Coordinates of N, CA and C in Angstrom, one line a residue:
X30 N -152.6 -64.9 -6.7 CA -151.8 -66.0 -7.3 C -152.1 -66.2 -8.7
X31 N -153.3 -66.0 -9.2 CA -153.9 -66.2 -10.6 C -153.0 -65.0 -11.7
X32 N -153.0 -63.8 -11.0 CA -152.4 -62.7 -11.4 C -151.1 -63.4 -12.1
X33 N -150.1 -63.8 -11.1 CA -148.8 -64.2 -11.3 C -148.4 -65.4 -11.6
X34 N -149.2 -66.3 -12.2 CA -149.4 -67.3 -12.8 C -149.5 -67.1 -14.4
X35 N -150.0 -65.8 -14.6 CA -150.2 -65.0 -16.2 C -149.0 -64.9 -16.5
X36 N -147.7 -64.9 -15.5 CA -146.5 -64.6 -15.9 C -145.8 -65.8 -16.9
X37 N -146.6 -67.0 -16.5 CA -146.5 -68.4 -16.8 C -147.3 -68.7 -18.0
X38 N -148.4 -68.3 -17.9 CA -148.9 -68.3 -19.0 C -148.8 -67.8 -20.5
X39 N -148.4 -66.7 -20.4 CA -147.9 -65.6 -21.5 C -146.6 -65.9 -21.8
X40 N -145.4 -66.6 -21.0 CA -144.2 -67.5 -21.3 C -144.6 -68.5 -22.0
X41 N -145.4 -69.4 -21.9 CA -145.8 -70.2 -22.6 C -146.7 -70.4 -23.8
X42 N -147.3 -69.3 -23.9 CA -148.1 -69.2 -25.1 C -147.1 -68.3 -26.0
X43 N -145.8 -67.8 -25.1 CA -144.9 -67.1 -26.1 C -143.7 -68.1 -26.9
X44 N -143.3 -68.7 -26.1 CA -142.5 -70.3 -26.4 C -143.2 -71.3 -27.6
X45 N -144.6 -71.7 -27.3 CA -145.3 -72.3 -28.5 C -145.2 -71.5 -29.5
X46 N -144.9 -70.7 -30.0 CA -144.6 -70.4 -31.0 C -143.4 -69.8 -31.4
X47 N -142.4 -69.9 -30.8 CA -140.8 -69.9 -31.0 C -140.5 -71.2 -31.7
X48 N -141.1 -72.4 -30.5 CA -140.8 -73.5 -30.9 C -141.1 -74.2 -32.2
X49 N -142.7 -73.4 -32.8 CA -143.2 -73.9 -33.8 C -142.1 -73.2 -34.9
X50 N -141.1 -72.2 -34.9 CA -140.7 -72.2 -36.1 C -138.9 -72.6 -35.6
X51 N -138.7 -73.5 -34.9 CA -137.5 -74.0 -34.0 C -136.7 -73.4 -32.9
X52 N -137.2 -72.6 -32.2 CA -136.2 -71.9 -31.3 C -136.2 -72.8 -29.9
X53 N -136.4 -74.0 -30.3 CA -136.7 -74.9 -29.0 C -135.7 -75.7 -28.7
X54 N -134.1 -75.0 -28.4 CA -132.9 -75.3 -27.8 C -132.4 -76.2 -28.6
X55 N -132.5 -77.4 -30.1 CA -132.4 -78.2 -31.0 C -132.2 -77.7 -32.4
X56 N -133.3 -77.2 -32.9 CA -132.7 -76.8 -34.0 C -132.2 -74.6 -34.2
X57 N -132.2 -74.4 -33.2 CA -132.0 -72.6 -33.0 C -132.0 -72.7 -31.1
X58 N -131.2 -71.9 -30.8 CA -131.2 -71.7 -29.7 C -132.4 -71.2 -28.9
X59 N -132.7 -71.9 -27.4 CA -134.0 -71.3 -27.0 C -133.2 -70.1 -27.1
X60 N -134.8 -68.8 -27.1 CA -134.4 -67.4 -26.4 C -134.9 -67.3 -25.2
X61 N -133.9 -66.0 -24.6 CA -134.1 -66.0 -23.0 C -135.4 -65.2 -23.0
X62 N -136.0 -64.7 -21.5 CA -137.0 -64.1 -21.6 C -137.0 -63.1 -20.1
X63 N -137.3 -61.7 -21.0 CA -137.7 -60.9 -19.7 C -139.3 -60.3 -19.8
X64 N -139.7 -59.9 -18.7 CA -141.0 -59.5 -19.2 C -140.9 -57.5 -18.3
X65 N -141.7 -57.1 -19.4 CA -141.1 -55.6 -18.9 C -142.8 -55.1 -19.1
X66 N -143.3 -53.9 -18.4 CA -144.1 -53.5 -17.5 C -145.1 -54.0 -17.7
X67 N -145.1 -54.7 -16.4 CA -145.4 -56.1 -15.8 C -146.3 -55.3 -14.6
X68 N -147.6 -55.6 -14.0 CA -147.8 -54.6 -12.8 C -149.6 -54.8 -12.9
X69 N -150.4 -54.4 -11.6 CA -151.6 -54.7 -11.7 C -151.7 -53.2 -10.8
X70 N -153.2 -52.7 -10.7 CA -153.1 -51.9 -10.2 C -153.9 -51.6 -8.9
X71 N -153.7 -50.7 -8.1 CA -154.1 -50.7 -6.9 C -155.8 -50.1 -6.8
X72 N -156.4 -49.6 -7.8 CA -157.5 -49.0 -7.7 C -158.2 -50.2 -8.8
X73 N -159.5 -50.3 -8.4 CA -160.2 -51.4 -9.2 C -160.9 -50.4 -10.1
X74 N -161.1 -50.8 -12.0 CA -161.5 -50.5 -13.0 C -162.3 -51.4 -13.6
X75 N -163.4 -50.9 -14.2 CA -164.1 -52.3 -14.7 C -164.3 -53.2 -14.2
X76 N -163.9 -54.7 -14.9 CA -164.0 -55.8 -14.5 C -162.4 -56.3 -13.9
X77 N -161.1 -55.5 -13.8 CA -159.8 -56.1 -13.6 C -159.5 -55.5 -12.2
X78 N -159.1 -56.8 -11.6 CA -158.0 -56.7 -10.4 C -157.9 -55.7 -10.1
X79 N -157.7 -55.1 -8.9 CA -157.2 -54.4 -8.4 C -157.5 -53.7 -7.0
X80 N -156.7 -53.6 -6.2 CA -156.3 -53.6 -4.9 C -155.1 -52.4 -4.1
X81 N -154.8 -52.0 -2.9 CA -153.3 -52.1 -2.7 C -153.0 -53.2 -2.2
X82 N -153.6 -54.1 -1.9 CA -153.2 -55.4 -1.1 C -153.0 -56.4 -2.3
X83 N -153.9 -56.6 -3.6 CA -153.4 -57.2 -4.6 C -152.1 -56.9 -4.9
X84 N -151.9 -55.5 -5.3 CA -150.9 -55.1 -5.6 C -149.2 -55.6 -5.2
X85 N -149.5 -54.9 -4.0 CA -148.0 -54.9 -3.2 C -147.9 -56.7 -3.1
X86 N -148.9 -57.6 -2.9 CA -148.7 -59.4 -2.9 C -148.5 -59.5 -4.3
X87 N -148.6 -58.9 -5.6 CA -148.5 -59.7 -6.9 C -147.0 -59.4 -6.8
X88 N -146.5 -58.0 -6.7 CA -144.6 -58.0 -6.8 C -143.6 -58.8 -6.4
X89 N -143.9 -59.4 -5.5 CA -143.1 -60.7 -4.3 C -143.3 -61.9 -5.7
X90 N -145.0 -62.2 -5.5 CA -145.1 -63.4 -6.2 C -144.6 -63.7 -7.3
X91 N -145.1 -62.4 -8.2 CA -144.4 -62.5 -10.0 C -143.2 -62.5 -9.8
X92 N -142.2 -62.1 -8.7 CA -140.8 -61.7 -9.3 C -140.5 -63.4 -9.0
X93 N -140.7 -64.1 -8.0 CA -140.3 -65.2 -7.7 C -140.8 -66.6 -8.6
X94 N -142.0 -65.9 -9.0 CA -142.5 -66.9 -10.4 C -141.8 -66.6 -11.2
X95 N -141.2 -65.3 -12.2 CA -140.3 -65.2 -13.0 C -139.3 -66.6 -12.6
X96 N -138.7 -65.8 -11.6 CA -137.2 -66.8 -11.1 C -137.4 -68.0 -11.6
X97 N -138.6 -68.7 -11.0 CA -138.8 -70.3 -10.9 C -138.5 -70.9 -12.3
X98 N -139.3 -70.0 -13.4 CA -139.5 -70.4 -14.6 C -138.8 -69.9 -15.7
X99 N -137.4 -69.5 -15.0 CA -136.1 -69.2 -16.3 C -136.6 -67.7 -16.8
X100 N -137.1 -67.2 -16.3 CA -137.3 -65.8 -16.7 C -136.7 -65.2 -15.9
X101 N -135.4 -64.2 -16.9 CA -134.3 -63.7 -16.3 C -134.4 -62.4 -15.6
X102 N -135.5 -61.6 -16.3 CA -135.7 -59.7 -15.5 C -137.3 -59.8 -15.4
X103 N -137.7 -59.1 -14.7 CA -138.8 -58.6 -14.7 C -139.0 -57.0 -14.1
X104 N -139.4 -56.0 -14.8 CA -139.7 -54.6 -15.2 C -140.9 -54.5 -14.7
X105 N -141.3 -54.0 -13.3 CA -142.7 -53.5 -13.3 C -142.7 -51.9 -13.7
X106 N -144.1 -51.8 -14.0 CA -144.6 -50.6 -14.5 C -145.0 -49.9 -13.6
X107 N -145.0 -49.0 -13.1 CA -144.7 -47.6 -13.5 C -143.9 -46.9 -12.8
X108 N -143.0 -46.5 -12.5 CA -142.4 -45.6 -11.7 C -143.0 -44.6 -10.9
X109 N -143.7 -44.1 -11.6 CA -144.6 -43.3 -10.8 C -146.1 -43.4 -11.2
X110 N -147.2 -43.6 -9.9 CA -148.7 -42.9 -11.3 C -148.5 -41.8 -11.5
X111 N -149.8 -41.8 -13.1 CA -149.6 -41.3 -14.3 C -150.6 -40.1 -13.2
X112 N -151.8 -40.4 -12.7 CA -152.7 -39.1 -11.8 C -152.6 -39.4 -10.5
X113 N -153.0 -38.6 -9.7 CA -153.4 -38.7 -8.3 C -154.6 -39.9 -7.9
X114 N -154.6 -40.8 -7.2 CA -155.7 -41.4 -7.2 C -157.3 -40.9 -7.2
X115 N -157.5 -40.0 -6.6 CA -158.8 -39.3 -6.2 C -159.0 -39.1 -7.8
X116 N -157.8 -38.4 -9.1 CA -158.6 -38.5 -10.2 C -158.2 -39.8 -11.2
X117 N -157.8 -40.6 -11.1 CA -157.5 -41.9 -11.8 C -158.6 -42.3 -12.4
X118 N -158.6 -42.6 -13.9 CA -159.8 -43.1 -14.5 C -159.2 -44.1 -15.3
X119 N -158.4 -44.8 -15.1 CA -157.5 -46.1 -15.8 C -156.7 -47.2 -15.2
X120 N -156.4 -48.3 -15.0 CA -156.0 -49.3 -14.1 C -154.4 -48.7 -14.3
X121 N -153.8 -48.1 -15.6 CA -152.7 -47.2 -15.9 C -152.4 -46.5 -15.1
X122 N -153.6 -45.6 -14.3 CA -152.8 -44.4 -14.1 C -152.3 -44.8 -12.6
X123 N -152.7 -46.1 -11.9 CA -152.3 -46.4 -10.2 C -151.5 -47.4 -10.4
X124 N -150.4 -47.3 -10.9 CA -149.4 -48.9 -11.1 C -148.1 -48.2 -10.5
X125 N -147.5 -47.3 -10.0 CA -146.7 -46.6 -10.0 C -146.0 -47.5 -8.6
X126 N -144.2 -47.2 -8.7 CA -143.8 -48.1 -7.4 C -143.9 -46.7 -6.3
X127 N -143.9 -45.5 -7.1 CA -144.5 -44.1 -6.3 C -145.8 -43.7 -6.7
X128 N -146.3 -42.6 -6.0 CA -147.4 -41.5 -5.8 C -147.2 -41.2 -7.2
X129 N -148.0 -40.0 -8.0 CA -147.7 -39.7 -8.5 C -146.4 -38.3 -8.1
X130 N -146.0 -38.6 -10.0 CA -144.3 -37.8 -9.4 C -144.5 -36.5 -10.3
X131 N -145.4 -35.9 -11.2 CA -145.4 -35.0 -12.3 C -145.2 -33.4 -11.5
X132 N -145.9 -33.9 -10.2 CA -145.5 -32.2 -10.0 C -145.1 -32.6 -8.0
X133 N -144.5 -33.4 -7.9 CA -143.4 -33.5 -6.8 C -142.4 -33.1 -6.6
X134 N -141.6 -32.6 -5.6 CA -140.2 -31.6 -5.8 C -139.8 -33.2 -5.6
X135 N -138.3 -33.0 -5.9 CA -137.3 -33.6 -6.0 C -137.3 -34.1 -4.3
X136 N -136.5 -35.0 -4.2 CA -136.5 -36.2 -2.9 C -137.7 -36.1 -1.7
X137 N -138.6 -35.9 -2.5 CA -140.1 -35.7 -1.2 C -141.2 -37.1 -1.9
X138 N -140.8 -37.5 -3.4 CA -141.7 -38.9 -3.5 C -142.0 -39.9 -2.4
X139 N -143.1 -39.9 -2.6 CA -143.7 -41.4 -1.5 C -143.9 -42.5 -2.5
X140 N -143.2 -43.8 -1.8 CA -143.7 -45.3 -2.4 C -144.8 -45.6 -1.8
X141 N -145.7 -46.3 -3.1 CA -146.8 -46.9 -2.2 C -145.9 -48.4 -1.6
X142 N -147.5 -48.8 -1.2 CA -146.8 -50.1 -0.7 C -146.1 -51.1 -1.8
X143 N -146.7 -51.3 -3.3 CA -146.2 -51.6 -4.1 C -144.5 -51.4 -4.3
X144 N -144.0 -50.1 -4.2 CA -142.9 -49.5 -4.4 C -142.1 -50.5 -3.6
X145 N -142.7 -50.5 -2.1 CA -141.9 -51.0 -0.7 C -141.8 -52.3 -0.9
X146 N -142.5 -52.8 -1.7 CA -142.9 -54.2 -2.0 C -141.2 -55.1 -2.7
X147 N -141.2 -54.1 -4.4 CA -140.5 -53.7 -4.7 C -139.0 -54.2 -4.4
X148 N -138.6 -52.8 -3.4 CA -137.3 -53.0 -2.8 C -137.1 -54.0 -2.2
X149 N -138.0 -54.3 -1.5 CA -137.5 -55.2 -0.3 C -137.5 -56.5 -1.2
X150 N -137.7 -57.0 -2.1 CA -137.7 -58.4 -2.7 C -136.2 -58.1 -3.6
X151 N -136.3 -56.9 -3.9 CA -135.0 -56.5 -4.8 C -133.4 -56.7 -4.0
X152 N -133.9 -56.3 -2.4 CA -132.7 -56.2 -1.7 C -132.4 -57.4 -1.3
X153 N -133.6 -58.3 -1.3 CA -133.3 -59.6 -0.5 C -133.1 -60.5 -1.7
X154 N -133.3 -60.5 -2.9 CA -133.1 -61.4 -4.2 C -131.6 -61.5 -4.7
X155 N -131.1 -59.9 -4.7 CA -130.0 -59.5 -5.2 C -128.9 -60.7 -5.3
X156 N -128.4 -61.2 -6.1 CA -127.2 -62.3 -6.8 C -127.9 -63.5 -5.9
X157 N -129.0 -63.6 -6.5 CA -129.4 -64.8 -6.0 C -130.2 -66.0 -7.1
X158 N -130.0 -67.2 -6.4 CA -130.2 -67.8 -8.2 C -131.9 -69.1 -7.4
X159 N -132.4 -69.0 -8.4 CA -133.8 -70.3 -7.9 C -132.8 -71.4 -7.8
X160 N -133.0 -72.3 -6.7 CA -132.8 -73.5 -6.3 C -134.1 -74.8 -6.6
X161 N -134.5 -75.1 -7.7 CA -135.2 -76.3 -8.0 C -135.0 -77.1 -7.2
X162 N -133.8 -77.6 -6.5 CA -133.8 -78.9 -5.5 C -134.3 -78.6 -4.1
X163 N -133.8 -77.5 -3.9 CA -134.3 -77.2 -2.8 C -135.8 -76.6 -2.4
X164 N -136.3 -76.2 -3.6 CA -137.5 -75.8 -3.9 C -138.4 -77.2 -3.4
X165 N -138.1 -77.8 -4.1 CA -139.0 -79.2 -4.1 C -139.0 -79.8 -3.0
X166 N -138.0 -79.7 -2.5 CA -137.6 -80.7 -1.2 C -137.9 -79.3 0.3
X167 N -138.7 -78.5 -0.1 CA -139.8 -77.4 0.9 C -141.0 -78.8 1.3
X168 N -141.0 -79.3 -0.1 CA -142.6 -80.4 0.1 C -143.6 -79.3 0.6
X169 N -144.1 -78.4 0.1 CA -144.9 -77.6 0.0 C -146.6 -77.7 -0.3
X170 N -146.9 -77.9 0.6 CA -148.7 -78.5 1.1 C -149.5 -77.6 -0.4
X171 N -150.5 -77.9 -0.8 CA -151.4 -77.2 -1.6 C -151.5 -75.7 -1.2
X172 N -152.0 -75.7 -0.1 CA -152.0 -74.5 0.0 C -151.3 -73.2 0.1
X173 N -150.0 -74.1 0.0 CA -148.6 -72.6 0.1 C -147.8 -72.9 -0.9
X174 N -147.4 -72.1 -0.8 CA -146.7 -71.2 -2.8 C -145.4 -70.8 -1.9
X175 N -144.1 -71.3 -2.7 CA -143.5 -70.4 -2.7 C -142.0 -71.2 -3.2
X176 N -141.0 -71.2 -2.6 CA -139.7 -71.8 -3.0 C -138.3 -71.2 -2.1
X177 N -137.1 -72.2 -2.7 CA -136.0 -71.7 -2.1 C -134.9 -70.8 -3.1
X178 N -134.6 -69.7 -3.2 CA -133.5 -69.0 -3.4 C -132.3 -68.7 -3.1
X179 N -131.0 -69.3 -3.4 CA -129.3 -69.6 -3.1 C -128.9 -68.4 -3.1
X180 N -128.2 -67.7 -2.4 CA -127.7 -66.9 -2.4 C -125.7 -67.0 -3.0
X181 N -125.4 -66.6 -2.9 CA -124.2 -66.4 -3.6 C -123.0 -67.1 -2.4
X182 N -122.7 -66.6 -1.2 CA -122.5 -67.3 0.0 C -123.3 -68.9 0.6
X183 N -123.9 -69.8 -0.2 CA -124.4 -70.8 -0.3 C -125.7 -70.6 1.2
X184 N -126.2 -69.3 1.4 CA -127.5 -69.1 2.6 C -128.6 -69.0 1.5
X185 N -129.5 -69.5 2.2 CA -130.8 -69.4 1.2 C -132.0 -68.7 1.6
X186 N -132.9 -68.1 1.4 CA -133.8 -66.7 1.2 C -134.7 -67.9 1.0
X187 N -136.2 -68.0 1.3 CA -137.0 -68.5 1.3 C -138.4 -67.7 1.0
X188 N -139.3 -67.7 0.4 CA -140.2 -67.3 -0.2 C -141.8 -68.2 -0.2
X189 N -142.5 -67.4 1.0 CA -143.5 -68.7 1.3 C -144.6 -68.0 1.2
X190 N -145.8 -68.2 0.9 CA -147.0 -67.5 1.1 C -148.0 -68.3 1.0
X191 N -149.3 -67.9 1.8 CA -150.6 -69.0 1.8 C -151.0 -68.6 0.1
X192 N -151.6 -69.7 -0.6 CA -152.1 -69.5 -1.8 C -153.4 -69.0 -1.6
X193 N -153.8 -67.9 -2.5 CA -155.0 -67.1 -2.9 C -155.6 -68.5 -3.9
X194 N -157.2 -68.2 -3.3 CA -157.8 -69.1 -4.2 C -159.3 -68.3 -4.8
X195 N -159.3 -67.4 -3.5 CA -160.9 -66.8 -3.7 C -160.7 -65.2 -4.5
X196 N -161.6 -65.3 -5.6 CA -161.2 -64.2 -6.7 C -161.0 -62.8 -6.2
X197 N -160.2 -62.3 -6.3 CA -159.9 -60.5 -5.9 C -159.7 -60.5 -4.4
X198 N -159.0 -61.6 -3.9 CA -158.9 -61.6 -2.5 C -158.3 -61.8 -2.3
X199 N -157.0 -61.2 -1.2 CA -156.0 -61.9 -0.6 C -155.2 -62.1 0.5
X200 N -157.0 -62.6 1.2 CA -157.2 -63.3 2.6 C -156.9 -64.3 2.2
X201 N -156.0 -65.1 2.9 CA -155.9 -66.4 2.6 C -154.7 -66.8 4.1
X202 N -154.4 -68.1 4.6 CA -153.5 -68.4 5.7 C -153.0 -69.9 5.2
X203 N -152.4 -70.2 6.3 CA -151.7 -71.6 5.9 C -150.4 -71.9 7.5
X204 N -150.6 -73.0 7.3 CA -149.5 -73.4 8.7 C -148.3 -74.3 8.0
X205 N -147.1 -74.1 8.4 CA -146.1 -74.7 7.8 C -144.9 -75.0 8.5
X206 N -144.5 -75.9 8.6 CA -143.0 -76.5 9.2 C -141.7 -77.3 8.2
X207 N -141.1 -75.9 8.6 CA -139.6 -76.9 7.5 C -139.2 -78.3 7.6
X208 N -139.0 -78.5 6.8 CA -138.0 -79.9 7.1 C -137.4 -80.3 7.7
X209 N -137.1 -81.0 8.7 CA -136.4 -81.2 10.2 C -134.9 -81.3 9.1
X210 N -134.6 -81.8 8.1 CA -133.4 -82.2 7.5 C -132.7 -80.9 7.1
X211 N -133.6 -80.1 7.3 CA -133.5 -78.2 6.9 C -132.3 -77.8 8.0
X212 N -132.2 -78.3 8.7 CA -131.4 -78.2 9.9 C -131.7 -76.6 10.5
X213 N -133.2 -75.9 10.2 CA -133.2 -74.5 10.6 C -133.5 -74.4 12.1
X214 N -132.9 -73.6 12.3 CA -132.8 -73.2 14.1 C -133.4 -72.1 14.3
X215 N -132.8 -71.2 13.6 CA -133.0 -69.7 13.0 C -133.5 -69.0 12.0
X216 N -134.5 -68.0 11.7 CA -135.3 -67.6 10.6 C -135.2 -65.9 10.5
X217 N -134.7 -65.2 10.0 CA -134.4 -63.7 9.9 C -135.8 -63.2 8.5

């Protein structure tokens, strides 16, 4: 969660100073914001993050923290890793939404779980816009993160997860019940 919270942060330390020379919607238009390779990696280096389980949970979270906070694209890095894991010596070389691809034949690439991560938020996001009202009205306990997403046909995609609190970990749980005014019956 801390991970994808940097997405928040780095918006905002990038805005303070738009603002400081007016780009603060008043005197110059705000600018919009994408953030492009974007990505944590799945082998731990040094002292930084890194997991397949961090990993593939930061994709979901960042893309839905973008959303929340008017950040219009988000670009993860890398398409493929840069080495094989067994020789990776850089948090660089294991960011890939594939294996490495340098000497893969053509349609035999494997996604890690990241990759899978990936799609599946991409397929289920697709022409869909953050709902702030609906977000709010989750009433969403401390412990769980997450929000509501509108779909274009007025159905909404929901995005829930227990919040990570303990460092480089992401064991974490939570118990949760919609809103009776939710009128949900059904959960796909």
């Amino acid at each position: 969660d801390a991970a994808a919270d940097g997405v928040v942060l780095a918006r905002n330390g990038r805005q303070a100073v738009l603002d400081t020379y007016g780009y603060d919607g008043i005197t110059y238009p705000k600018k919009e914001y994408i953030i492009t390779e974007i990505n944590i990696p799945r082998l731990k280096f040094e002292n930084f993050l890194g997991s397949v389980d961090a990993q593939r949970n930061f994709i979901p979270k960042a893309l839905l923290t973008a959303m929340s906070n008017q950040i219009n694209q988000l670009h993860i890095y890398n398409m493929g890793d840069i080495e094989d894991e067994a020789v990776a010596d850089s948090w660089f070389d294991v960011m890939g939404l594939y294996g490495n691809l340098n000497n893969t034949p053509p349609y035999t690439q494997v996604p890690t779980e990241a990759g899978i991560a990936y799609k599946t938020c991409a397929d289920i996001l697709f022409q869909t816009e953050w709902d702030s009202t609906r977000s709010a009205n989750l009433n969403l306990p401390p412990d769980i993160r997450g929000g509501a997403i509108r779909k274009e046909n007025g159905e909404y995609v929901y995005m829930l997860w227990a919040r990570t609190e303990t460092e480089e970990s992401e064991v974490a749980n939570a118990t949760y019940d919609f809103p009776v005014d939710f009128n949900i019956t059904d959960l796909y």
